[in-house]
mmCIF file of C-alpha atoms in Angstrom:
data_model
loop_
_atom_site.group_PDB
_atom_site.id
_atom_site.type_symbol
_atom_site.label_atom_id
_atom_site.label_comp_id
_atom_site.label_asym_id
_atom_site.label_seq_id
_atom_site.Cartn_x
_atom_site.Cartn_y
_atom_site.Cartn_z
ATOM 1 C CA MET A 1 279.303 56.234 -52.722
ATOM 2 C CA ALA A 2 280.490 59.533 -52.500
ATOM 3 C CA PRO A 3 282.162 61.843 -54.859
ATOM 4 C CA VAL A 4 285.233 62.030 -53.695
ATOM 5 C CA LEU A 5 285.501 58.714 -54.309
ATOM 6 C CA ALA A 6 284.460 58.080 -57.443
ATOM 7 C CA GLU A 7 286.747 60.484 -59.325
ATOM 8 C CA ILE A 8 289.707 58.756 -58.384
ATOM 9 C CA SER A 9 291.342 55.922 -60.407
ATOM 10 C CA VAL A 10 294.791 54.933 -61.711
ATOM 11 C CA GLN A 11 295.816 53.900 -64.743
ATOM 12 C CA SER A 12 295.892 49.755 -63.957
ATOM 13 C CA PHE A 13 293.479 49.268 -60.466
ATOM 14 C CA VAL A 14 290.942 51.626 -58.812
ATOM 15 C CA ILE A 15 289.767 52.584 -55.370
ATOM 16 C CA ALA A 16 286.653 51.964 -54.501
ATOM 17 C CA GLU A 17 285.148 51.335 -50.738
ATOM 18 C CA GLU A 18 285.017 47.798 -49.278
ATOM 19 C CA ALA A 19 282.551 45.506 -49.691
ATOM 20 C CA SER A 20 281.507 42.787 -47.569
ATOM 21 C CA PHE A 21 283.139 40.378 -50.416
ATOM 22 C CA ASP A 22 286.612 42.098 -49.660
ATOM 23 C CA VAL A 23 286.546 40.912 -46.076
ATOM 24 C CA PRO A 24 288.265 38.019 -46.927
ATOM 25 C CA ALA A 25 290.746 38.551 -49.418
ATOM 26 C CA ARG A 26 291.308 42.111 -47.365
ATOM 27 C CA GLU A 27 292.378 39.628 -44.407
ATOM 28 C CA ALA A 28 294.715 37.892 -46.260
ATOM 29 C CA LEU A 29 296.559 40.507 -47.974
ATOM 30 C CA LEU A 30 297.178 42.002 -44.720
ATOM 31 C CA ASP A 31 298.532 38.797 -43.333
ATOM 32 C CA ARG A 32 300.963 38.513 -46.307
ATOM 33 C CA ALA A 33 301.827 42.174 -46.114
ATOM 34 C CA MET A 34 302.319 42.776 -42.096
ATOM 35 C CA GLY A 35 303.019 39.185 -41.241
ATOM 36 C CA PRO A 36 301.606 37.813 -37.616
ATOM 37 C CA MET A 37 302.212 39.868 -35.557
ATOM 38 C CA ARG A 38 300.111 42.669 -36.746
ATOM 39 C CA LYS A 39 296.998 41.753 -34.161
ATOM 40 C CA LYS A 40 299.561 42.408 -31.079
ATOM 41 C CA LYS A 41 300.106 46.130 -31.862
ATOM 42 C CA SER A 42 298.513 48.671 -30.354
ATOM 43 C CA SER A 43 297.035 50.854 -32.968
ATOM 44 C CA GLU A 44 295.160 47.018 -33.621
ATOM 45 C CA LYS A 45 294.163 47.235 -29.838
ATOM 46 C CA ILE A 46 291.587 50.443 -30.514
ATOM 47 C CA ARG A 47 290.415 48.820 -33.479
ATOM 48 C CA ARG A 48 289.734 45.446 -32.216
ATOM 49 C CA ASN A 49 285.785 44.388 -31.585
ATOM 50 C CA ARG A 50 284.876 47.900 -33.718
ATOM 51 C CA LEU A 51 283.578 49.244 -36.743
ATOM 52 C CA PRO A 52 285.638 51.565 -39.224
ATOM 53 C CA ALA A 53 284.329 55.032 -39.857
ATOM 54 C CA ASP A 54 281.244 55.110 -42.347
ATOM 55 C CA GLY A 55 283.099 55.476 -46.157
ATOM 56 C CA LEU A 56 286.780 55.572 -44.855
ATOM 57 C CA ALA A 57 287.458 51.500 -45.580
ATOM 58 C CA LEU A 58 288.292 51.897 -48.883
ATOM 59 C CA VAL A 59 290.089 49.074 -50.979
ATOM 60 C CA ALA A 60 291.720 49.193 -54.320
ATOM 61 C CA ARG A 61 291.581 46.954 -57.048
ATOM 62 C CA ASP A 62 293.724 44.997 -59.921
ATOM 63 C CA ASP A 63 291.796 45.449 -63.746
ATOM 64 C CA ALA A 64 290.755 41.729 -62.972
ATOM 65 C CA GLY A 65 288.968 42.356 -59.474
ATOM 66 C CA MET A 66 291.027 41.746 -57.917
ATOM 67 C CA LEU A 67 292.121 43.347 -53.645
ATOM 68 C CA ILE A 68 295.617 44.815 -54.405
ATOM 69 C CA GLY A 69 295.695 47.244 -51.438
ATOM 70 C CA THR A 70 293.798 48.490 -48.479
ATOM 71 C CA VAL A 71 293.126 51.420 -45.632
ATOM 72 C CA ARG A 72 290.993 51.645 -42.829
ATOM 73 C CA LEU A 73 289.999 54.863 -40.536
ATOM 74 C CA TRP A 74 289.064 54.112 -36.870
ATOM 75 C CA HIS A 75 287.079 56.922 -34.777
ATOM 76 C CA VAL A 76 288.898 57.544 -32.147
ATOM 77 C CA ASP A 77 289.076 60.079 -29.250
ATOM 78 C CA ALA A 78 292.076 62.189 -29.008
ATOM 79 C CA GLY A 79 292.984 62.547 -25.631
ATOM 80 C CA ILE A 80 290.980 65.224 -24.186
ATOM 81 C CA ALA A 81 290.152 68.933 -25.357
ATOM 82 C CA ALA A 82 290.723 71.810 -23.922
ATOM 83 C CA ASP A 83 287.641 71.863 -22.555
ATOM 84 C CA GLY A 84 287.490 68.809 -21.151
ATOM 85 C CA ARG A 85 285.399 66.516 -23.433
ATOM 86 C CA GLY A 86 287.039 63.872 -25.594
ATOM 87 C CA LEU A 87 288.552 65.657 -29.072
ATOM 88 C CA PRO A 88 286.737 63.458 -31.516
ATOM 89 C CA ALA A 89 289.790 61.916 -34.190
ATOM 90 C CA LEU A 90 290.458 59.329 -36.688
ATOM 91 C CA LEU A 91 292.744 56.864 -36.778
ATOM 92 C CA LEU A 92 294.200 55.840 -40.138
ATOM 93 C CA GLY A 93 295.352 51.415 -40.413
ATOM 94 C CA PRO A 94 296.278 49.494 -41.123
ATOM 95 C CA LEU A 95 297.698 51.034 -44.661
ATOM 96 C CA ALA A 96 298.348 47.554 -46.842
ATOM 97 C CA VAL A 97 299.372 46.736 -49.845
ATOM 98 C CA GLU A 98 299.865 43.183 -52.553
ATOM 99 C CA PRO A 99 304.295 43.018 -51.449
ATOM 100 C CA GLY A 100 304.882 42.535 -55.656
ATOM 101 C CA LEU A 101 303.626 46.015 -55.891
ATOM 102 C CA SER A 102 305.390 48.084 -53.300
ATOM 103 C CA GLY A 103 306.375 51.262 -55.072
ATOM 104 C CA LYS A 104 304.089 51.110 -57.342
ATOM 105 C CA GLY A 105 301.579 54.223 -56.417
ATOM 106 C CA VAL A 106 298.948 51.790 -54.630
ATOM 107 C CA GLY A 107 299.692 52.975 -51.084
ATOM 108 C CA GLY A 108 299.904 56.893 -51.565
ATOM 109 C CA ALA A 109 296.531 56.587 -53.912
ATOM 110 C CA LEU A 110 295.021 54.574 -50.694
ATOM 111 C CA MET A 111 296.308 57.380 -48.217
ATOM 112 C CA ARG A 112 294.996 60.687 -50.825
ATOM 113 C CA ALA A 113 291.626 58.709 -51.300
ATOM 114 C CA ALA A 114 291.595 58.421 -47.348
ATOM 115 C CA ILE A 115 292.519 62.023 -46.378
ATOM 116 C CA ALA A 116 290.329 63.548 -49.542
ATOM 117 C CA GLU A 117 287.254 61.656 -47.927
ATOM 118 C CA ALA A 118 287.716 61.781 -44.208
ATOM 119 C CA ALA A 119 288.049 65.590 -45.211
ATOM 120 C CA ALA A 120 284.987 65.108 -47.032
ATOM 121 C CA ARG A 121 282.973 64.130 -44.851
ATOM 122 C CA GLY A 122 284.461 67.044 -41.678
ATOM 123 C CA HIS A 123 286.604 64.703 -39.881
ATOM 124 C CA GLY A 124 288.759 67.301 -38.071
ATOM 125 C CA ALA A 125 292.632 64.935 -37.737
ATOM 126 C CA ILE A 126 293.724 61.914 -38.673
ATOM 127 C CA LEU A 127 296.256 59.700 -36.424
ATOM 128 C CA LEU A 128 298.495 56.928 -37.019
ATOM 129 C CA VAL A 129 301.719 54.807 -36.244
ATOM 130 C CA GLY A 130 304.002 54.967 -39.409
ATOM 131 C CA ASP A 131 307.138 55.414 -41.241
ATOM 132 C CA PRO A 132 307.338 59.281 -40.319
ATOM 133 C CA GLU A 133 309.567 58.984 -43.432
ATOM 134 C CA TYR A 134 306.448 57.728 -45.552
ATOM 135 C CA TYR A 135 303.868 59.739 -44.399
ATOM 136 C CA ALA A 136 305.730 63.077 -44.228
ATOM 137 C CA ARG A 137 304.442 63.281 -47.649
ATOM 138 C CA PHE A 138 300.720 62.951 -47.389
ATOM 139 C CA GLY A 139 301.430 66.087 -44.805
ATOM 140 C CA PHE A 140 301.615 63.760 -40.740
ATOM 141 C CA SER A 141 303.586 65.067 -38.641
ATOM 142 C CA ALA A 142 304.787 64.026 -34.931
ATOM 143 C CA ASP A 143 304.661 67.877 -33.449
ATOM 144 C CA LYS A 144 300.952 67.179 -34.071
ATOM 145 C CA ALA A 145 300.355 64.404 -31.941
ATOM 146 C CA GLU A 146 303.083 65.109 -29.274
ATOM 147 C CA LEU A 147 301.031 65.852 -26.850
ATOM 148 C CA LEU A 148 299.253 62.406 -27.553
ATOM 149 C CA VAL A 149 299.896 58.867 -26.701
ATOM 150 C CA MET A 150 298.627 55.708 -27.386
ATOM 151 C CA PRO A 151 297.034 52.984 -25.272
ATOM 152 C CA GLY A 152 299.847 51.062 -25.121
ATOM 153 C CA PRO A 153 303.793 50.633 -26.441
ATOM 154 C CA PHE A 154 304.185 52.667 -29.580
ATOM 155 C CA GLU A 155 307.494 54.196 -30.564
ATOM 156 C CA ARG A 156 306.899 57.998 -29.344
ATOM 157 C CA ARG A 157 308.436 59.437 -33.657
ATOM 158 C CA ARG A 158 306.153 57.086 -35.235
ATOM 159 C CA PHE A 159 302.480 58.524 -33.853
ATOM 160 C CA LEU A 160 301.503 60.845 -35.930
ATOM 161 C CA GLY A 161 298.413 63.021 -37.287
ATOM 162 C CA LEU A 162 297.087 65.447 -39.266
ATOM 163 C CA GLU A 163 294.808 68.316 -38.814
ATOM 164 C CA LEU A 164 291.718 68.270 -41.550
ATOM 165 C CA GLN A 165 290.928 71.353 -39.854
ATOM 166 C CA ALA A 166 293.224 73.834 -38.997
ATOM 167 C CA ASP A 167 294.643 73.661 -35.621
ATOM 168 C CA TYR A 168 292.498 70.930 -34.619
ATOM 169 C CA LEU A 169 294.939 68.753 -32.123
ATOM 170 C CA SER A 170 296.025 71.808 -30.826
ATOM 171 C CA GLY A 171 295.242 71.496 -27.041
ATOM 172 C CA ALA A 172 294.864 67.987 -27.172
ATOM 173 C CA THR A 173 296.258 65.949 -24.480
ATOM 174 C CA GLY A 174 295.650 62.464 -22.833
ATOM 175 C CA VAL A 175 295.647 58.612 -24.419
ATOM 176 C CA LEU A 176 293.804 57.979 -27.546
ATOM 177 C CA VAL A 177 290.737 55.939 -27.111
ATOM 178 C CA ALA A 178 288.546 53.868 -29.226
ATOM 179 C CA SER A 179 285.481 55.832 -29.955
ATOM 180 C CA GLY A 180 283.270 53.993 -32.985
ATOM 181 C CA ARG A 181 280.746 51.672 -33.314
ATOM 182 C CA LYS A 182 281.000 48.127 -32.305
ATOM 183 C CA LEU A 183 281.282 44.886 -34.192
ATOM 184 C CA PRO A 184 277.259 43.517 -33.801
ATOM 185 C CA SER A 185 277.221 40.593 -31.268
ATOM 186 C CA ALA A 186 277.047 37.432 -32.551
ATOM 187 C CA ARG A 187 275.666 35.977 -29.560
ATOM 188 C CA VAL A 188 275.073 32.059 -30.079
ATOM 189 C CA LYS A 189 272.876 29.877 -28.011
ATOM 190 C CA PRO A 190 274.141 26.995 -26.534
ATOM 191 C CA PHE A 191 272.812 23.905 -27.496
ATOM 192 C CA ARG A 192 270.599 21.492 -25.746
ATOM 193 C CA ARG A 193 268.598 18.358 -26.145
ATOM 194 C CA ALA A 194 265.883 17.418 -26.748
ATOM 195 C CA ALA A 195 264.988 15.439 -24.050
#
């Protein structure tokens, strides 16, 4: 685990890297927190069949070890840079907290940990689709993503960027494209009856 994550803990919960055993609890939390339409969003289409960026799938666990929050970041090309190449960046989301714990600092702690870890790993920028009133406290703004678009419906005012390196998104224009590693294929051989 990276040193940044080891230092971040809050009084009644701890932030850690997601483990494989967290997957069922994470999916159940996302269903509770975001509802059945969560898989129809443009951001979800970019994430589909991809793995999150290394070290950037984080969870919050309470004192009993129960998963109470999650955030993941994904590799994308943020349009095209001034030199004509895809510009590597991260797409954040979803961020979700157990509904009964909203307003208790879990989401903020996950955001601060994700941003710190992404910066420590040398990433240049993070993009997301979310409420500007919430994400502004972490440095996100619509002007950083003004020349970029999502590959599907989205609200312009909710498409936000945060530069982890100065002027990283300057001149970037175009559509976000998934660029991270794909999930391993679970190919199953067809069943054949013995003769």
